[in-house]
Amino acid sequence: MSAELNVFIVEDSLIQRMHAATLCSELGLHVIGEASDGNEALLLLQNSSLPDVMLIDLEMPGMDGIELIQELAHRAIPVSVIVSSAKEDSLISSVETMLQAYGLPVLGAIKKPLTLAQLNKALDNFKPLTKETPQTRPEPVMAASEITKALIEHQFVAYFQPKISIKTGVIKGVETLIRWQHPEKGLIMPSQFISTAEEQGLINELTMEILDLALQQCRHWHERGLKITVAINLSMLSLSCSNFAEHISQKVANYAIDPSFIMLEITETAVMGDVGNALGTLARLRLKGFGLSIDDYGTGFSSMQQLSRIPFTELKLDRSFVDGAHTKPHLRAILASAIEIAKKLELKSVAEGVECIEDLTVLQELGCDIVQGYITARPMPGHEVVPWLKSNNQRLRELCRSTL
């Protein structure tokens, strides 16, 4: 954290403002402005140089901290923000999410009383920002004709992210992630082509293409004694096709793989449209022995309803509930509830997006079964999985033991 940063404090309590200014001085920062509410802050900003960081209280008379943040975003004022409040964690977290949605860099969301350690940790996240700093640009969407050509030329490739037992550190399976190895544009992520494939009626062909790649790799692993499950993501549109279950079953049979080793991941919103056909397809797949995973659990509006009517075998906890659970009690409560539901329904619970040891510890304490995320492994091509496993077996076991 640079000691050359200019900080602007917005806080209605004089004592709290003085306390924050003292902490900034102890860190060697320059406090270039103070205001008692949002209106005063905006007025002062018009007549002074812009700060690098604004430390903003949420509850203030006049213009409160939330309104101030909205104004900063609407006026495109390039400043990083630290939120500080005595309000409940869930409210502070909501404001943090709002900041991210507005595109304002959020360095931290701190519950009062503000401490030197908290402030220093938040400022460690600072990166210089100017009005000329380019905004995050939407990823270019690939045309249907390019996707068709890529399917014909087999340009799509499979990456695999390991799913690890939280108790033992042993690999239990992998999730298949589609990538497009474009001959000119390099590796293209699914966010740039999945929506077009769905809109243009190409998603079934794309699903079958990645399924083939996943089954080839699964067969290769099984022949060498690595008996792990392979998860495949399904589109809601595919579920509406009456013969989709037969196509999936036939492909798996062609590779002589037991369907119990194939986990089909379905987002909870995938069966909100053509309910009859979708439920029929899922029921038939489960009847044939395939595993069914409800992906991104908790991000839709009908999680409980989906669990009650679909024969799932796995419940996948969305990363938005996992990331930062060790510091946010409301996230921990949501995770605890979902994991308890999974246990009562005899489903395996899988937490995705696990990136730090503290969140891993929370998941262990709550009784989660499997973790997936950068703390254990990044997605990788199939041929790298076995070498990675050999060199990381001991690390994974120690990692899981260290949090018990």
CSV table of N, CA and C in Angstrom, one decimal, residues 82-155:
chain,number,residue,atom,x,y,z
A,82,ILE,N,-13.9,2.8,0.0
A,82,ILE,CA,-14.0,1.9,1.2
A,82,ILE,C,-15.3,2.3,2.0
A,83,VAL,N,-16.1,1.3,2.2
A,83,VAL,CA,-17.4,1.5,2.9
A,83,VAL,C,-17.2,1.2,4.4
A,84,SER,N,-17.6,2.0,5.2
A,84,SER,CA,-17.5,1.8,6.7
A,84,SER,C,-18.9,2.1,7.3
A,85,SER,N,-19.4,1.1,8.1
A,85,SER,CA,-20.7,1.3,8.7
A,85,SER,C,-20.9,0.4,10.0
A,86,ALA,N,-21.7,0.9,10.9
A,86,ALA,CA,-22.1,0.1,12.0
A,86,ALA,C,-23.3,-0.8,11.8
A,87,LYS,N,-23.9,-0.7,10.6
A,87,LYS,CA,-25.0,-1.5,10.3
A,87,LYS,C,-24.7,-2.9,10.1
A,88,GLU,N,-25.7,-3.8,9.9
A,88,GLU,CA,-25.5,-5.2,9.9
A,88,GLU,C,-24.7,-5.6,8.6
A,89,ASP,N,-24.0,-6.8,8.8
A,89,ASP,CA,-23.1,-7.2,7.7
A,89,ASP,C,-23.8,-7.4,6.4
A,90,SER,N,-25.1,-7.9,6.4
A,90,SER,CA,-25.8,-8.1,5.1
A,90,SER,C,-26.0,-6.8,4.3
A,91,LEU,N,-26.3,-5.7,5.1
A,91,LEU,CA,-26.4,-4.4,4.4
A,91,LEU,C,-25.1,-3.9,3.8
A,92,ILE,N,-24.0,-4.1,4.6
A,92,ILE,CA,-22.7,-3.6,4.1
A,92,ILE,C,-22.3,-4.5,2.9
A,93,SER,N,-22.6,-5.8,2.9
A,93,SER,CA,-22.3,-6.6,1.8
A,93,SER,C,-23.1,-6.2,0.5
A,94,SER,N,-24.4,-5.8,0.7
A,94,SER,CA,-25.2,-5.4,-0.4
A,94,SER,C,-24.6,-4.2,-1.1
A,95,VAL,N,-24.2,-3.2,-0.2
A,95,VAL,CA,-23.6,-2.0,-0.8
A,95,VAL,C,-22.3,-2.3,-1.5
A,96,GLU,N,-21.5,-3.3,-1.0
A,96,GLU,CA,-20.3,-3.7,-1.7
A,96,GLU,C,-20.6,-4.3,-3.1
A,97,THR,N,-21.7,-5.1,-3.1
A,97,THR,CA,-22.1,-5.6,-4.4
A,97,THR,C,-22.6,-4.5,-5.4
A,98,MET,N,-23.3,-3.5,-4.8
A,98,MET,CA,-23.7,-2.4,-5.6
A,98,MET,C,-22.6,-1.7,-6.2
A,99,LEU,N,-21.5,-1.4,-5.4
A,99,LEU,CA,-20.3,-0.8,-5.9
A,99,LEU,C,-19.7,-1.5,-7.1
A,100,GLN,N,-19.6,-2.8,-7.0
A,100,GLN,CA,-19.1,-3.7,-8.0
A,100,GLN,C,-19.9,-3.6,-9.3
A,101,ALA,N,-21.3,-3.5,-9.1
A,101,ALA,CA,-22.2,-3.4,-10.2
A,101,ALA,C,-22.0,-2.1,-11.0
A,102,TYR,N,-21.7,-1.0,-10.2
A,102,TYR,CA,-21.5,0.3,-10.8
A,102,TYR,C,-20.2,0.4,-11.5
A,103,GLY,N,-19.3,-0.5,-11.2
A,103,GLY,CA,-17.9,-0.5,-11.8
A,103,GLY,C,-17.0,0.4,-11.0
A,104,LEU,N,-17.4,0.8,-9.8
A,104,LEU,CA,-16.4,1.5,-8.9
A,104,LEU,C,-15.5,0.5,-8.2
A,105,PRO,N,-14.2,0.8,-8.1
A,105,PRO,CA,-13.4,-0.1,-7.4
A,105,PRO,C,-13.7,-0.1,-5.9
A,106,VAL,N,-14.0,-1.2,-5.3
A,106,VAL,CA,-14.3,-1.3,-3.9
A,106,VAL,C,-13.1,-2.0,-3.2
A,107,LEU,N,-12.5,-1.2,-2.4
A,107,LEU,CA,-11.3,-1.8,-1.7
A,107,LEU,C,-11.7,-2.6,-0.4
A,108,GLY,N,-12.8,-2.3,0.1
A,108,GLY,CA,-13.2,-3.0,1.3
A,108,GLY,C,-14.6,-2.5,1.8
A,109,ALA,N,-15.2,-3.4,2.6
A,109,ALA,CA,-16.5,-3.0,3.2
A,109,ALA,C,-16.3,-3.4,4.7
A,110,ILE,N,-16.1,-2.4,5.5
A,110,ILE,CA,-15.7,-2.6,6.9
A,110,ILE,C,-16.8,-2.3,7.9
A,111,LYS,N,-17.0,-3.1,8.9
A,111,LYS,CA,-17.9,-2.9,9.9
A,111,LYS,C,-17.2,-2.1,11.0
A,112,LYS,N,-17.8,-1.0,11.5
A,112,LYS,CA,-17.3,-0.2,12.6
A,112,LYS,C,-17.2,-1.0,13.9
A,113,PRO,N,-16.3,-0.6,14.7
A,113,PRO,CA,-15.3,0.5,14.7
A,113,PRO,C,-14.2,0.2,13.7
A,114,LEU,N,-13.8,1.2,13.0
A,114,LEU,CA,-12.7,1.1,12.1
A,114,LEU,C,-11.4,0.9,12.8
A,115,THR,N,-10.6,0.0,12.3
A,115,THR,CA,-9.3,-0.3,13.0
A,115,THR,C,-8.2,0.0,12.0
A,116,LEU,N,-7.0,0.1,12.5
A,116,LEU,CA,-5.8,0.3,11.7
A,116,LEU,C,-5.6,-0.8,10.7
A,117,ALA,N,-5.7,-2.1,11.3
A,117,ALA,CA,-5.5,-3.3,10.5
A,117,ALA,C,-6.5,-3.4,9.4
A,118,GLN,N,-7.8,-3.1,9.7
A,118,GLN,CA,-8.8,-3.2,8.6
A,118,GLN,C,-8.5,-2.2,7.5
A,119,LEU,N,-8.2,-1.0,7.9
A,119,LEU,CA,-8.0,0.1,6.9
A,119,LEU,C,-6.7,-0.2,6.0
A,120,ASN,N,-5.7,-0.7,6.7
A,120,ASN,CA,-4.5,-1.1,6.0
A,120,ASN,C,-4.7,-2.2,5.0
A,121,LYS,N,-5.5,-3.2,5.4
A,121,LYS,CA,-5.8,-4.3,4.5
A,121,LYS,C,-6.6,-3.9,3.3
A,122,ALA,N,-7.6,-3.0,3.5
A,122,ALA,CA,-8.4,-2.5,2.4
A,122,ALA,C,-7.5,-1.7,1.4
A,123,LEU,N,-6.7,-0.9,1.9
A,123,LEU,CA,-5.8,-0.1,1.1
A,123,LEU,C,-4.8,-0.9,0.3
A,124,ASP,N,-4.5,-2.1,0.8
A,124,ASP,CA,-3.6,-2.9,0.0
A,124,ASP,C,-4.2,-3.3,-1.3
A,125,ASN,N,-5.5,-3.2,-1.5
A,125,ASN,CA,-6.1,-3.6,-2.7
A,125,ASN,C,-6.1,-2.4,-3.7
A,126,PHE,N,-5.6,-1.3,-3.3
A,126,PHE,CA,-5.6,-0.1,-4.2
A,126,PHE,C,-4.8,-0.3,-5.5
A,127,LYS,N,-5.4,0.1,-6.6
A,127,LYS,CA,-4.7,0.2,-7.9
A,127,LYS,C,-5.0,1.6,-8.5
A,128,PRO,N,-4.1,2.3,-9.1
A,128,PRO,CA,-4.3,3.6,-9.6
A,128,PRO,C,-5.4,3.6,-10.6
A,129,LEU,N,-6.3,4.7,-10.6
A,129,LEU,CA,-7.4,4.8,-11.5
A,129,LEU,C,-7.5,6.2,-11.9
A,130,THR,N,-7.7,6.4,-13.2
A,130,THR,CA,-7.9,7.8,-13.7
A,130,THR,C,-9.1,7.8,-14.6
A,131,LYS,N,-9.5,9.0,-15.0
A,131,LYS,CA,-10.7,9.2,-15.8
A,131,LYS,C,-10.5,8.6,-17.2
A,132,GLU,N,-9.2,8.4,-17.5
A,132,GLU,CA,-8.8,7.9,-18.8
A,132,GLU,C,-8.7,6.3,-18.7
A,133,THR,N,-8.8,5.8,-17.5
A,133,THR,CA,-8.8,4.3,-17.4
A,133,THR,C,-9.9,3.7,-18.1
A,134,PRO,N,-9.7,2.8,-19.1
A,134,PRO,CA,-10.8,2.2,-19.8
A,134,PRO,C,-11.7,1.4,-19.0
A,135,GLN,N,-13.0,1.6,-19.2
A,135,GLN,CA,-14.0,0.8,-18.5
A,135,GLN,C,-13.9,-0.6,-19.0
A,136,THR,N,-14.4,-1.6,-18.1
A,136,THR,CA,-14.5,-2.9,-18.5
A,136,THR,C,-15.3,-3.1,-19.7
A,137,ARG,N,-14.8,-3.6,-20.8
A,137,ARG,CA,-15.6,-3.7,-22.0
A,137,ARG,C,-16.2,-5.1,-22.1
A,138,PRO,N,-17.5,-5.1,-22.7
A,138,PRO,CA,-18.1,-6.4,-22.8
A,138,PRO,C,-17.3,-7.3,-23.8
A,139,GLU,N,-17.3,-8.6,-23.5
A,139,GLU,CA,-16.5,-9.5,-24.4
A,139,GLU,C,-17.2,-9.5,-25.7
A,140,PRO,N,-16.4,-9.6,-26.8
A,140,PRO,CA,-17.1,-9.7,-28.1
A,140,PRO,C,-17.8,-11.0,-28.3
A,141,VAL,N,-19.0,-11.0,-28.9
A,141,VAL,CA,-19.8,-12.2,-29.1
A,141,VAL,C,-19.5,-12.8,-30.4
A,142,MET,N,-19.2,-14.1,-30.5
A,142,MET,CA,-18.9,-14.7,-31.8
A,142,MET,C,-20.1,-14.9,-32.6
A,143,ALA,N,-20.0,-14.8,-33.9
A,143,ALA,CA,-21.1,-15.0,-34.8
A,143,ALA,C,-21.5,-16.5,-35.0
A,144,ALA,N,-22.7,-16.8,-35.3
A,144,ALA,CA,-23.2,-18.2,-35.5
A,144,ALA,C,-22.4,-18.9,-36.6
A,145,SER,N,-22.0,-18.1,-37.7
A,145,SER,CA,-21.3,-18.8,-38.8
A,145,SER,C,-19.9,-19.2,-38.3
A,146,GLU,N,-19.3,-18.4,-37.4
A,146,GLU,CA,-18.0,-18.8,-36.9
A,146,GLU,C,-18.1,-20.1,-36.0
A,147,ILE,N,-19.2,-20.1,-35.2
A,147,ILE,CA,-19.4,-21.3,-34.3
A,147,ILE,C,-19.6,-22.5,-35.2
A,148,THR,N,-20.4,-22.4,-36.2
A,148,THR,CA,-20.7,-23.5,-37.1
A,148,THR,C,-19.4,-24.0,-37.7
A,149,LYS,N,-18.5,-23.1,-38.2
A,149,LYS,CA,-17.2,-23.5,-38.8
A,149,LYS,C,-16.4,-24.2,-37.7
A,150,ALA,N,-16.4,-23.7,-36.5
A,150,ALA,CA,-15.6,-24.2,-35.4
A,150,ALA,C,-16.1,-25.7,-35.1
A,151,LEU,N,-17.4,-25.9,-35.2
A,151,LEU,CA,-17.9,-27.2,-34.9
A,151,LEU,C,-17.4,-28.2,-36.0
A,152,ILE,N,-17.5,-27.8,-37.2
A,152,ILE,CA,-17.1,-28.6,-38.4
A,152,ILE,C,-15.6,-28.9,-38.3
A,153,GLU,N,-14.8,-28.0,-37.8
A,153,GLU,CA,-13.3,-28.2,-37.8
A,153,GLU,C,-12.9,-28.6,-36.4
A,154,HIS,N,-13.8,-28.9,-35.5
A,154,HIS,CA,-13.5,-29.4,-34.2
A,154,HIS,C,-12.5,-28.5,-33.4
A,155,GLN,N,-12.8,-27.2,-33.4
A,155,GLN,CA,-11.9,-26.2,-32.7
A,155,GLN,C,-12.2,-26.2,-31.2
